[in-house]
mmCIF file of C-alpha atoms in Angstrom:
data_model
loop_
_atom_site.group_PDB
_atom_site.id
_atom_site.type_symbol
_atom_site.label_atom_id
_atom_site.label_comp_id
_atom_site.label_asym_id
_atom_site.label_seq_id
_atom_site.Cartn_x
_atom_site.Cartn_y
_atom_site.Cartn_z
ATOM 1 C CA MET A 22 -66.901 -36.225 -1.807
ATOM 2 C CA HIS A 23 -66.053 -37.858 1.515
ATOM 3 C CA ILE A 24 -69.291 -38.838 3.241
ATOM 4 C CA PRO A 25 -68.956 -37.936 6.935
ATOM 5 C CA GLU A 26 -70.092 -39.924 9.930
ATOM 6 C CA ASN A 27 -73.866 -40.297 10.418
ATOM 7 C CA TYR A 28 -74.974 -38.705 7.133
ATOM 8 C CA LEU A 29 -75.950 -42.173 5.962
ATOM 9 C CA SER A 30 -77.988 -44.552 8.093
ATOM 10 C CA PRO A 31 -76.221 -47.558 9.649
ATOM 11 C CA GLN A 32 -78.357 -49.731 7.364
ATOM 12 C CA THR A 33 -77.108 -47.902 4.271
ATOM 13 C CA CYS A 34 -73.533 -48.084 5.520
ATOM 14 C CA GLY A 35 -73.925 -51.811 6.105
ATOM 15 C CA VAL A 36 -75.253 -52.413 2.607
ATOM 16 C CA MET A 37 -72.442 -50.401 1.019
ATOM 17 C CA ALA A 38 -69.776 -52.182 3.067
ATOM 18 C CA ALA A 39 -71.288 -55.546 2.155
ATOM 19 C CA ALA A 40 -71.224 -54.555 -1.514
ATOM 20 C CA MET A 41 -67.524 -53.734 -1.268
ATOM 21 C CA ILE A 42 -66.454 -57.011 0.356
ATOM 22 C CA PRO A 43 -66.635 -59.085 -2.863
ATOM 23 C CA VAL A 44 -65.081 -56.192 -4.792
ATOM 24 C CA TRP A 45 -62.096 -56.130 -2.446
ATOM 25 C CA GLY A 46 -61.901 -59.913 -2.635
ATOM 26 C CA VAL A 47 -61.723 -59.919 -6.426
ATOM 27 C CA CYS A 48 -59.218 -57.057 -6.451
ATOM 28 C CA ILE A 49 -56.936 -58.787 -3.945
ATOM 29 C CA ARG A 50 -57.031 -62.012 -5.964
ATOM 30 C CA LYS A 51 -56.339 -60.178 -9.224
ATOM 31 C CA VAL A 52 -53.437 -58.226 -7.746
ATOM 32 C CA LYS A 53 -51.926 -61.351 -6.179
ATOM 33 C CA THR A 54 -52.070 -63.332 -9.406
ATOM 34 C CA GLU A 55 -51.530 -60.694 -12.089
ATOM 35 C CA LEU A 56 -49.467 -57.844 -10.655
ATOM 36 C CA PRO A 57 -45.697 -58.391 -10.433
ATOM 37 C CA LYS A 58 -44.124 -58.106 -6.995
ATOM 38 C CA GLU A 59 -42.344 -54.847 -7.800
ATOM 39 C CA LYS A 60 -45.604 -53.245 -8.939
ATOM 40 C CA ILE A 61 -47.245 -53.835 -5.548
ATOM 41 C CA ALA A 62 -44.794 -51.409 -3.966
ATOM 42 C CA LEU A 63 -45.876 -48.877 -6.587
ATOM 43 C CA MET A 64 -49.449 -49.219 -5.317
ATOM 44 C CA GLY A 65 -48.241 -47.340 -2.236
ATOM 45 C CA VAL A 66 -46.953 -44.538 -4.433
ATOM 46 C CA GLY A 67 -50.305 -44.446 -6.216
ATOM 47 C CA ALA A 68 -52.141 -44.367 -2.896
ATOM 48 C CA ALA A 69 -49.892 -41.515 -1.771
ATOM 49 C CA PHE A 70 -50.712 -39.509 -4.907
ATOM 50 C CA SER A 71 -54.423 -40.086 -4.286
ATOM 51 C CA PHE A 72 -54.115 -39.134 -0.616
ATOM 52 C CA ILE A 73 -52.300 -35.906 -1.435
ATOM 53 C CA SER A 74 -54.595 -34.969 -4.324
ATOM 54 C CA MET A 75 -57.557 -35.093 -1.940
ATOM 55 C CA MET A 76 -55.863 -32.504 0.294
ATOM 56 C CA PHE A 77 -56.075 -29.846 -2.438
ATOM 57 C CA ASN A 78 -59.529 -28.414 -1.739
ATOM 58 C CA ILE A 79 -60.906 -26.194 -4.494
ATOM 59 C CA PRO A 80 -63.584 -23.571 -3.754
ATOM 60 C CA ILE A 81 -66.510 -22.738 -6.017
ATOM 61 C CA PRO A 82 -69.206 -20.054 -5.684
ATOM 62 C CA GLY A 83 -71.783 -20.953 -3.089
ATOM 63 C CA GLY A 84 -69.332 -21.743 -0.321
ATOM 64 C CA THR A 85 -68.630 -25.374 -1.164
ATOM 65 C CA THR A 86 -65.349 -27.068 -2.025
ATOM 66 C CA GLY A 87 -64.163 -30.240 -3.726
ATOM 67 C CA HIS A 88 -61.020 -32.068 -4.781
ATOM 68 C CA ALA A 89 -59.490 -34.523 -7.204
ATOM 69 C CA VAL A 90 -59.155 -38.198 -6.260
ATOM 70 C CA GLY A 91 -56.647 -39.686 -8.689
ATOM 71 C CA GLY A 92 -58.392 -43.047 -9.053
ATOM 72 C CA THR A 93 -58.249 -43.110 -12.842
ATOM 73 C CA LEU A 94 -54.599 -42.061 -12.729
ATOM 74 C CA ILE A 95 -53.691 -45.094 -10.616
ATOM 75 C CA ALA A 96 -55.814 -47.326 -12.844
ATOM 76 C CA THR A 97 -53.927 -46.208 -15.963
ATOM 77 C CA LEU A 98 -50.599 -46.862 -14.235
ATOM 78 C CA LEU A 99 -51.311 -50.108 -12.386
ATOM 79 C CA GLY A 100 -54.745 -51.305 -13.483
ATOM 80 C CA PRO A 101 -58.208 -50.797 -11.938
ATOM 81 C CA TYR A 102 -57.903 -53.616 -9.391
ATOM 82 C CA ALA A 103 -54.745 -52.142 -7.922
ATOM 83 C CA ALA A 104 -56.336 -48.680 -8.059
ATOM 84 C CA CYS A 105 -59.325 -49.887 -6.047
ATOM 85 C CA LEU A 106 -57.103 -51.243 -3.286
ATOM 86 C CA SER A 107 -54.781 -48.217 -3.299
ATOM 87 C CA VAL A 108 -57.592 -45.688 -2.965
ATOM 88 C CA SER A 109 -59.360 -47.865 -0.370
ATOM 89 C CA VAL A 110 -56.301 -47.906 1.880
ATOM 90 C CA ALA A 111 -55.843 -44.144 1.412
ATOM 91 C CA LEU A 112 -59.488 -43.586 2.416
ATOM 92 C CA LEU A 113 -59.068 -45.852 5.456
ATOM 93 C CA LEU A 114 -56.056 -43.846 6.597
ATOM 94 C CA GLN A 115 -57.951 -40.588 6.116
ATOM 95 C CA ALA A 116 -60.933 -41.821 8.117
ATOM 96 C CA LEU A 117 -59.034 -43.363 11.036
ATOM 97 C CA ILE A 118 -56.140 -40.938 11.459
ATOM 98 C CA PHE A 119 -57.363 -37.624 10.096
ATOM 99 C CA GLY A 120 -61.144 -37.822 10.513
ATOM 100 C CA ASP A 121 -61.713 -37.179 6.804
ATOM 101 C CA GLY A 122 -64.719 -39.321 5.909
ATOM 102 C CA GLY A 123 -66.782 -41.409 8.289
ATOM 103 C CA VAL A 124 -65.655 -44.752 9.673
ATOM 104 C CA LEU A 125 -69.164 -46.183 9.268
ATOM 105 C CA ALA A 126 -69.346 -44.595 5.810
ATOM 106 C CA PHE A 127 -66.022 -46.154 4.789
ATOM 107 C CA GLY A 128 -67.725 -48.750 2.604
ATOM 108 C CA ALA A 129 -69.805 -46.104 0.828
ATOM 109 C CA ASN A 130 -66.795 -43.854 0.267
ATOM 110 C CA CYS A 131 -64.839 -46.798 -1.120
ATOM 111 C CA PHE A 132 -67.734 -47.787 -3.372
ATOM 112 C CA ASN A 133 -67.816 -44.293 -4.852
ATOM 113 C CA MET A 134 -64.161 -43.299 -5.003
ATOM 114 C CA ALA A 135 -62.275 -46.617 -4.992
ATOM 115 C CA PHE A 136 -64.630 -48.749 -7.096
ATOM 116 C CA VAL A 137 -66.903 -46.700 -9.358
ATOM 117 C CA LEU A 138 -64.388 -43.962 -10.127
ATOM 118 C CA PRO A 139 -61.349 -46.022 -11.229
ATOM 119 C CA PHE A 140 -63.336 -48.740 -12.996
ATOM 120 C CA VAL A 141 -65.437 -46.267 -14.988
ATOM 121 C CA GLY A 142 -62.366 -44.166 -15.683
ATOM 122 C CA TYR A 143 -60.298 -47.152 -16.782
ATOM 123 C CA ALA A 144 -63.047 -48.526 -19.031
ATOM 124 C CA VAL A 145 -63.277 -45.196 -20.865
ATOM 125 C CA TYR A 146 -59.480 -44.889 -20.960
ATOM 126 C CA SER A 147 -59.091 -48.357 -22.498
ATOM 127 C CA LEU A 148 -61.785 -47.711 -25.091
ATOM 128 C CA LEU A 149 -60.434 -44.346 -26.229
ATOM 129 C CA ARG A 150 -56.870 -45.607 -26.221
ATOM 130 C CA LYS A 151 -57.889 -48.224 -28.803
ATOM 131 C CA TRP A 152 -59.803 -45.714 -30.904
ATOM 132 C CA ILE A 153 -57.115 -43.025 -30.852
ATOM 133 C CA ARG A 154 -53.982 -44.684 -32.147
ATOM 134 C CA ARG A 155 -51.667 -41.679 -32.155
ATOM 135 C CA GLY A 156 -49.276 -40.972 -29.294
ATOM 136 C CA SER A 157 -51.631 -38.767 -27.298
ATOM 137 C CA GLY A 158 -54.383 -41.377 -27.200
ATOM 138 C CA ASP A 159 -53.518 -42.515 -23.705
ATOM 139 C CA LEU A 160 -53.562 -38.955 -22.360
ATOM 140 C CA ILE A 161 -56.879 -38.173 -24.050
ATOM 141 C CA GLY A 162 -58.333 -41.430 -22.794
ATOM 142 C CA ALA A 163 -57.103 -40.795 -19.266
ATOM 143 C CA GLY A 164 -58.481 -37.253 -19.291
ATOM 144 C CA VAL A 165 -61.944 -38.209 -20.517
ATOM 145 C CA GLY A 166 -61.980 -41.295 -18.316
ATOM 146 C CA SER A 167 -61.043 -39.350 -15.200
ATOM 147 C CA TYR A 168 -63.762 -36.778 -15.888
ATOM 148 C CA LEU A 169 -66.481 -39.380 -16.359
ATOM 149 C CA GLY A 170 -65.159 -41.463 -13.483
ATOM 150 C CA ILE A 171 -65.291 -38.726 -10.869
ATOM 151 C CA ASN A 172 -68.728 -37.627 -12.051
ATOM 152 C CA ALA A 173 -70.021 -41.192 -11.831
ATOM 153 C CA ALA A 174 -68.662 -41.350 -8.283
ATOM 154 C CA ALA A 175 -70.266 -38.010 -7.409
ATOM 155 C CA LEU A 176 -73.617 -39.207 -8.759
ATOM 156 C CA CYS A 177 -73.432 -42.306 -6.565
ATOM 157 C CA ALA A 178 -72.692 -40.158 -3.512
ATOM 158 C CA ALA A 179 -75.579 -37.841 -4.399
ATOM 159 C CA ILE A 180 -77.977 -40.777 -4.609
ATOM 160 C CA GLU A 181 -76.749 -42.172 -1.298
ATOM 161 C CA PHE A 182 -77.340 -38.786 0.326
ATOM 162 C CA GLY A 183 -80.664 -38.216 -1.397
ATOM 163 C CA ILE A 184 -82.379 -41.465 -0.435
ATOM 164 C CA GLN A 185 -81.832 -40.915 3.296
ATOM 165 C CA PRO A 186 -84.853 -38.620 3.944
ATOM 166 C CA MET A 187 -86.985 -40.939 1.810
ATOM 167 C CA LEU A 188 -86.175 -43.961 3.959
ATOM 168 C CA PHE A 189 -85.366 -42.736 7.457
ATOM 169 C CA ARG A 190 -87.508 -40.239 9.387
ATOM 170 C CA ASP A 191 -88.443 -39.767 13.032
ATOM 171 C CA ALA A 192 -91.959 -39.595 14.489
ATOM 172 C CA ALA A 193 -92.150 -35.874 13.744
ATOM 173 C CA GLY A 194 -91.363 -36.441 10.082
ATOM 174 C CA ASN A 195 -87.848 -35.004 10.253
ATOM 175 C CA ALA A 196 -85.012 -36.753 8.480
ATOM 176 C CA LEU A 197 -82.807 -38.807 10.777
ATOM 177 C CA TYR A 198 -79.699 -38.486 8.628
ATOM 178 C CA CYS A 199 -78.962 -36.376 5.546
ATOM 179 C CA PRO A 200 -82.007 -34.078 5.329
ATOM 180 C CA TYR A 201 -81.786 -33.308 1.606
ATOM 181 C CA GLY A 202 -83.600 -35.435 -0.953
ATOM 182 C CA LEU A 203 -82.578 -36.318 -4.482
ATOM 183 C CA ASP A 204 -84.048 -33.083 -5.839
ATOM 184 C CA LEU A 205 -81.326 -31.192 -3.969
ATOM 185 C CA SER A 206 -78.506 -33.683 -3.508
ATOM 186 C CA VAL A 207 -78.087 -34.564 -7.179
ATOM 187 C CA PRO A 208 -77.779 -31.004 -8.556
ATOM 188 C CA ALA A 209 -75.761 -29.871 -5.537
ATOM 189 C CA MET A 210 -73.198 -32.622 -6.066
ATOM 190 C CA MET A 211 -73.188 -32.714 -9.848
ATOM 191 C CA ILE A 212 -72.919 -29.007 -10.684
ATOM 192 C CA GLY A 213 -69.549 -28.705 -8.979
ATOM 193 C CA HIS A 214 -68.221 -31.973 -10.358
ATOM 194 C CA LEU A 215 -69.439 -31.415 -13.905
ATOM 195 C CA THR A 216 -67.608 -28.099 -13.911
ATOM 196 C CA VAL A 217 -64.719 -27.323 -11.573
ATOM 197 C CA PHE A 218 -63.975 -30.552 -9.711
ATOM 198 C CA GLY A 219 -64.203 -32.732 -12.788
ATOM 199 C CA LEU A 220 -61.768 -30.478 -14.613
ATOM 200 C CA ALA A 221 -59.449 -30.573 -11.601
ATOM 201 C CA GLU A 222 -59.459 -34.368 -11.824
ATOM 202 C CA VAL A 223 -58.625 -34.158 -15.530
ATOM 203 C CA VAL A 224 -55.752 -31.724 -14.993
ATOM 204 C CA PHE A 225 -54.282 -33.769 -12.142
ATOM 205 C CA THR A 226 -54.607 -37.064 -14.023
ATOM 206 C CA VAL A 227 -53.230 -35.872 -17.352
ATOM 207 C CA ALA A 228 -50.416 -33.811 -15.822
ATOM 208 C CA VAL A 229 -49.126 -36.613 -13.599
ATOM 209 C CA LEU A 230 -49.565 -39.257 -16.315
ATOM 210 C CA ALA A 231 -47.664 -37.109 -18.824
ATOM 211 C CA PHE A 232 -44.881 -36.622 -16.272
ATOM 212 C CA VAL A 233 -44.686 -40.344 -15.538
ATOM 213 C CA LYS A 234 -44.854 -41.221 -19.230
ATOM 214 C CA LYS A 235 -41.888 -38.962 -19.912
ATOM 215 C CA THR A 236 -39.711 -39.710 -16.891
ATOM 216 C CA SER A 237 -40.794 -43.146 -15.636
ATOM 217 C CA PRO A 238 -42.593 -45.019 -18.433
ATOM 218 C CA ASP A 239 -41.819 -48.373 -16.797
ATOM 219 C CA MET A 240 -44.460 -47.554 -14.162
ATOM 220 C CA ILE A 241 -47.252 -47.872 -16.718
ATOM 221 C CA THR A 242 -48.804 -51.322 -16.741
ATOM 222 C CA GLY A 243 -49.024 -52.986 -20.132
ATOM 223 C CA THR A 244 -46.508 -50.740 -21.877
ATOM 224 C CA VAL A 245 -44.339 -52.512 -24.424
ATOM 225 C CA ARG A 246 -40.610 -51.893 -24.448
ATOM 226 C CA ARG A 247 -39.391 -50.100 -27.547
ATOM 227 C CA GLY A 248 -35.671 -50.474 -28.037
ATOM 228 C CA SER A 249 -33.122 -49.040 -25.650
ATOM 229 C CA GLU A 250 -34.810 -45.677 -25.218
ATOM 230 C CA VAL A 251 -37.597 -46.975 -23.000
ATOM 231 C CA PHE A 252 -37.532 -49.058 -19.833
ATOM 232 C CA GLY A 253 -33.916 -50.077 -20.014
ATOM 233 C CA ASN A 254 -31.411 -51.261 -22.553
ATOM 234 C CA MET A 255 -33.139 -53.820 -24.723
ATOM 235 C CA ASP A 256 -30.150 -54.055 -27.046
ATOM 236 C CA SER A 257 -28.016 -55.631 -24.337
ATOM 237 C CA ARG A 258 -30.682 -58.247 -23.710
ATOM 238 C CA THR A 259 -31.038 -58.971 -27.402
ATOM 239 C CA ALA A 260 -27.294 -59.419 -27.711
ATOM 240 C CA GLY A 261 -27.312 -61.908 -24.889
ATOM 241 C CA MET A 262 -30.207 -63.798 -26.402
ATOM 242 C CA GLU A 263 -28.430 -63.939 -29.745
ATOM 243 C CA ALA A 264 -25.325 -65.284 -28.038
ATOM 244 C CA GLY A 265 -27.372 -68.045 -26.484
ATOM 245 C CA ILE A 266 -28.981 -68.930 -29.783
ATOM 246 C CA THR A 267 -25.824 -68.838 -31.898
ATOM 247 C CA GLY A 268 -23.706 -71.066 -29.732
ATOM 248 C CA ASN A 269 -22.745 -69.537 -26.406
ATOM 249 C CA GLY A 270 -25.614 -71.417 -24.788
ATOM 250 C CA THR A 271 -26.040 -70.905 -21.054
ATOM 251 C CA ALA A 272 -23.379 -68.220 -20.909
ATOM 252 C CA GLY A 273 -25.284 -66.128 -23.402
ATOM 253 C CA MET A 274 -28.552 -66.520 -21.556
ATOM 254 C CA GLU A 275 -26.854 -65.579 -18.296
ATOM 255 C CA ALA A 276 -25.394 -62.510 -19.977
ATOM 256 C CA ALA A 277 -28.850 -61.541 -21.186
ATOM 257 C CA SER A 278 -30.277 -61.980 -17.707
ATOM 258 C CA ALA A 279 -27.487 -59.964 -16.084
ATOM 259 C CA ALA A 280 -27.779 -57.183 -18.645
ATOM 260 C CA GLY A 281 -31.537 -57.087 -18.199
ATOM 261 C CA LYS A 282 -31.299 -56.864 -14.422
ATOM 262 C CA LYS A 283 -28.691 -54.118 -14.655
ATOM 263 C CA ALA A 284 -30.833 -52.117 -17.082
ATOM 264 C CA ASP A 285 -33.927 -52.588 -14.925
ATOM 265 C CA ALA A 286 -32.063 -51.429 -11.823
ATOM 266 C CA ALA A 287 -30.809 -48.284 -13.546
ATOM 267 C CA SER A 288 -34.238 -47.564 -14.992
ATOM 268 C CA GLY A 289 -35.858 -48.163 -11.613
ATOM 269 C CA ARG A 290 -33.526 -45.727 -9.849
ATOM 270 C CA LYS A 291 -34.193 -43.051 -12.440
ATOM 271 C CA SER A 292 -37.940 -43.604 -12.226
ATOM 272 C CA GLY A 293 -37.859 -43.534 -8.442
ATOM 273 C CA ARG A 294 -36.039 -40.211 -8.339
ATOM 274 C CA ALA A 295 -38.437 -38.574 -10.785
ATOM 275 C CA VAL A 296 -41.573 -39.784 -9.018
ATOM 276 C CA SER A 297 -40.147 -38.909 -5.597
ATOM 277 C CA PHE A 298 -39.447 -35.386 -6.823
ATOM 278 C CA LEU A 299 -43.023 -34.956 -8.042
ATOM 279 C CA LEU A 300 -44.482 -36.411 -4.859
ATOM 280 C CA GLY A 301 -42.314 -34.131 -2.727
ATOM 281 C CA ALA A 302 -43.313 -31.069 -4.738
ATOM 282 C CA LEU A 303 -47.001 -31.876 -4.301
ATOM 283 C CA ILE A 304 -46.537 -32.384 -0.558
ATOM 284 C CA LEU A 305 -44.902 -28.976 -0.196
ATOM 285 C CA ALA A 306 -47.764 -27.427 -2.184
ATOM 286 C CA THR A 307 -50.565 -28.957 -0.077
ATOM 287 C CA PRO A 308 -51.097 -25.790 2.034
ATOM 288 C CA LEU A 309 -52.719 -24.327 -1.079
ATOM 289 C CA GLY A 310 -55.665 -26.535 -0.155
ATOM 290 C CA LEU A 311 -56.134 -24.441 2.981
ATOM 291 C CA LEU A 312 -56.965 -21.376 0.903
ATOM 292 C CA ALA A 313 -60.393 -22.797 0.080
ATOM 293 C CA GLU A 314 -62.977 -21.460 2.497
ATOM 294 C CA GLY A 315 -66.217 -23.241 3.231
ATOM 295 C CA THR A 316 -67.189 -26.889 3.556
ATOM 296 C CA ALA A 317 -67.812 -29.382 0.782
ATOM 297 C CA TRP A 318 -71.510 -30.073 0.177
ATOM 298 C CA GLY A 319 -72.646 -32.927 2.412
ATOM 299 C CA GLU A 320 -69.599 -32.730 4.679
ATOM 300 C CA TRP A 321 -70.889 -30.217 7.216
ATOM 301 C CA GLY A 322 -70.153 -30.530 10.901
ATOM 302 C CA VAL A 323 -72.878 -31.085 13.482
ATOM 303 C CA ASP A 324 -72.837 -27.374 14.282
ATOM 304 C CA GLU A 325 -73.121 -26.373 10.602
ATOM 305 C CA ILE A 326 -75.937 -28.406 9.117
ATOM 306 C CA ALA A 327 -78.835 -26.464 10.675
ATOM 307 C CA ALA A 328 -77.571 -23.307 8.979
ATOM 308 C CA THR A 329 -77.472 -24.901 5.513
ATOM 309 C CA GLY A 330 -81.222 -24.598 5.040
ATOM 310 C CA ALA A 331 -82.405 -27.699 6.831
ATOM 311 C CA GLY A 332 -83.466 -25.631 9.842
ATOM 312 C CA TYR A 333 -82.628 -28.434 12.266
ATOM 313 C CA THR A 334 -79.935 -30.979 13.045
ATOM 314 C CA PRO A 335 -81.159 -34.522 12.343
ATOM 315 C CA ALA A 336 -81.178 -36.727 15.422
ATOM 316 C CA GLY A 337 -79.073 -39.409 13.772
ATOM 317 C CA ILE A 338 -76.335 -36.892 13.051
ATOM 318 C CA LEU A 339 -76.580 -35.281 16.482
ATOM 319 C CA ASN A 340 -76.536 -38.508 18.490
ATOM 320 C CA GLY A 341 -74.859 -40.947 16.136
ATOM 321 C CA PHE A 342 -71.563 -42.795 16.132
ATOM 322 C CA SER A 343 -68.461 -40.734 16.860
ATOM 323 C CA LEU A 344 -64.763 -41.614 16.759
ATOM 324 C CA LYS A 345 -62.158 -39.019 17.646
ATOM 325 C CA ALA A 346 -59.425 -38.911 15.033
ATOM 326 C CA LEU A 347 -55.777 -38.834 16.060
ATOM 327 C CA VAL A 348 -55.044 -35.814 13.858
ATOM 328 C CA PRO A 349 -58.427 -34.198 13.132
ATOM 329 C CA ASP A 350 -58.591 -32.021 10.017
ATOM 330 C CA TYR A 351 -54.889 -32.594 9.300
ATOM 331 C CA SER A 352 -53.888 -30.195 12.084
ATOM 332 C CA PHE A 353 -51.574 -30.527 15.073
ATOM 333 C CA ALA A 354 -52.057 -28.569 18.275
ATOM 334 C CA GLY A 355 -49.357 -25.960 18.729
ATOM 335 C CA LEU A 356 -48.194 -26.036 15.110
ATOM 336 C CA PRO A 357 -49.004 -23.523 12.365
ATOM 337 C CA GLU A 358 -51.864 -24.731 10.217
ATOM 338 C CA TRP A 359 -49.778 -24.834 7.046
ATOM 339 C CA PHE A 360 -46.996 -26.813 8.706
ATOM 340 C CA GLY A 361 -49.462 -29.297 10.187
ATOM 341 C CA TYR A 362 -50.955 -29.781 6.728
ATOM 342 C CA ILE A 363 -47.548 -30.563 5.210
ATOM 343 C CA LEU A 364 -46.688 -32.853 8.121
ATOM 344 C CA SER A 365 -49.980 -34.702 7.634
ATOM 345 C CA ALA A 366 -49.189 -35.145 3.945
ATOM 346 C CA VAL A 367 -45.740 -36.507 4.786
ATOM 347 C CA ILE A 368 -47.155 -38.921 7.366
ATOM 348 C CA GLY A 369 -49.943 -40.094 5.071
ATOM 349 C CA ALA A 370 -47.677 -40.627 2.069
ATOM 350 C CA ALA A 371 -45.009 -42.379 4.150
ATOM 351 C CA VAL A 372 -47.475 -44.742 5.826
ATOM 352 C CA LEU A 373 -49.064 -45.717 2.517
ATOM 353 C CA ILE A 374 -45.744 -46.315 0.771
ATOM 354 C CA ILE A 375 -44.403 -48.376 3.688
ATOM 355 C CA VAL A 376 -47.572 -50.471 3.996
ATOM 356 C CA PHE A 377 -47.585 -51.479 0.346
ATOM 357 C CA ARG A 378 -43.831 -52.035 0.308
ATOM 358 C CA LEU A 379 -44.202 -54.464 3.210
ATOM 359 C CA ILE A 380 -47.034 -56.214 1.388
ATOM 360 C CA GLY A 381 -44.840 -56.450 -1.701
ATOM 361 C CA ASP A 382 -41.964 -57.885 0.327
ATOM 362 C CA VAL A 383 -44.040 -60.826 1.549
ATOM 363 C CA LYS A 384 -45.426 -61.623 -1.909
ATOM 364 C CA LYS A 385 -43.690 -64.482 -3.645
ATOM 365 C CA PRO A 386 -42.162 -63.578 -7.005
ATOM 366 C CA GLN A 387 -44.158 -64.786 -9.983
ATOM 367 C CA ARG A 388 -42.666 -67.825 -11.663
ATOM 368 C CA GLN A 389 -41.651 -67.338 -15.234
ATOM 369 C CA GLN A 390 -42.131 -70.414 -17.350
ATOM 370 C CA VAL A 391 -39.565 -70.919 -20.111
ATOM 371 C CA GLN A 392 -40.553 -73.105 -22.990
ATOM 372 C CA ALA A 393 -37.823 -75.200 -24.552
#
């Protein structure tokens, strides 16, 4: 679903980037004011999961490929505003370092995958979670939400592709950018996402969410603690609170605070180990994405597009903006392809986790007001 360089006109790219600026602004403000400091570091983990999920290319008949994105997954764990920023940073890293997605098309890719996908997915997730009260409601909501979210994103990308030949042509009547109109771009994008790629998004979202729910439930935003079995030892905190109320005063409150911090630390270490294990397993499995032959629809190289049925290479694609990536196509010269793919996954995940951890470190802790 990554839109490459020069498949959209500079004007379209400018409009899409301008549309994302207020979205990013709102998301940054929401995260700063509503997300606890420790959760910001988890945005890096979410971004890493998204980055890695997009490395698993899945082939379908016809020679095209696609992948999951993980936007709804992050939204269910940390909220849609955090998901938007996490996926945006992952897409920026892919574009600048690995040449996956155009630099000029960054705003459009973020609009589709970092804005439309997680917000649609989260809206559906929230609605179904309220309707389905039983324990599996969150998984059902996340699955349906992720499916609708990625298809909404794919439809946006299809429209962005399809309007190019309607708006931008040369003197000879040839398209300057993407040569395929809406009559081709919409079915070409939607068939794969309504079938294989949408289901891949569902499987990835539900599987990871179920794993996190079982091993690290404290990662899920908005989850209520239920006794000592979830998120730490609530009994120890309750005991401390009772001590404060029944006469031990400050000493009891301090005991509650100390017990709470100790329980949180133990829970955090356990959660970190479980999530790190899953992330590491996915990184080692990324070479499976190399098994998919062919190029995703709309992501052809300059030397490929003429053979797709267009019969020519549009001038805007042939002579447009170009930026050489540091590690193009997730490959390193002199290294086996599979090893370069794993190394790229390690680098991408590490950079994203470090960036958000640094951001979390400079954020001031939220003040907790205690009413007398």
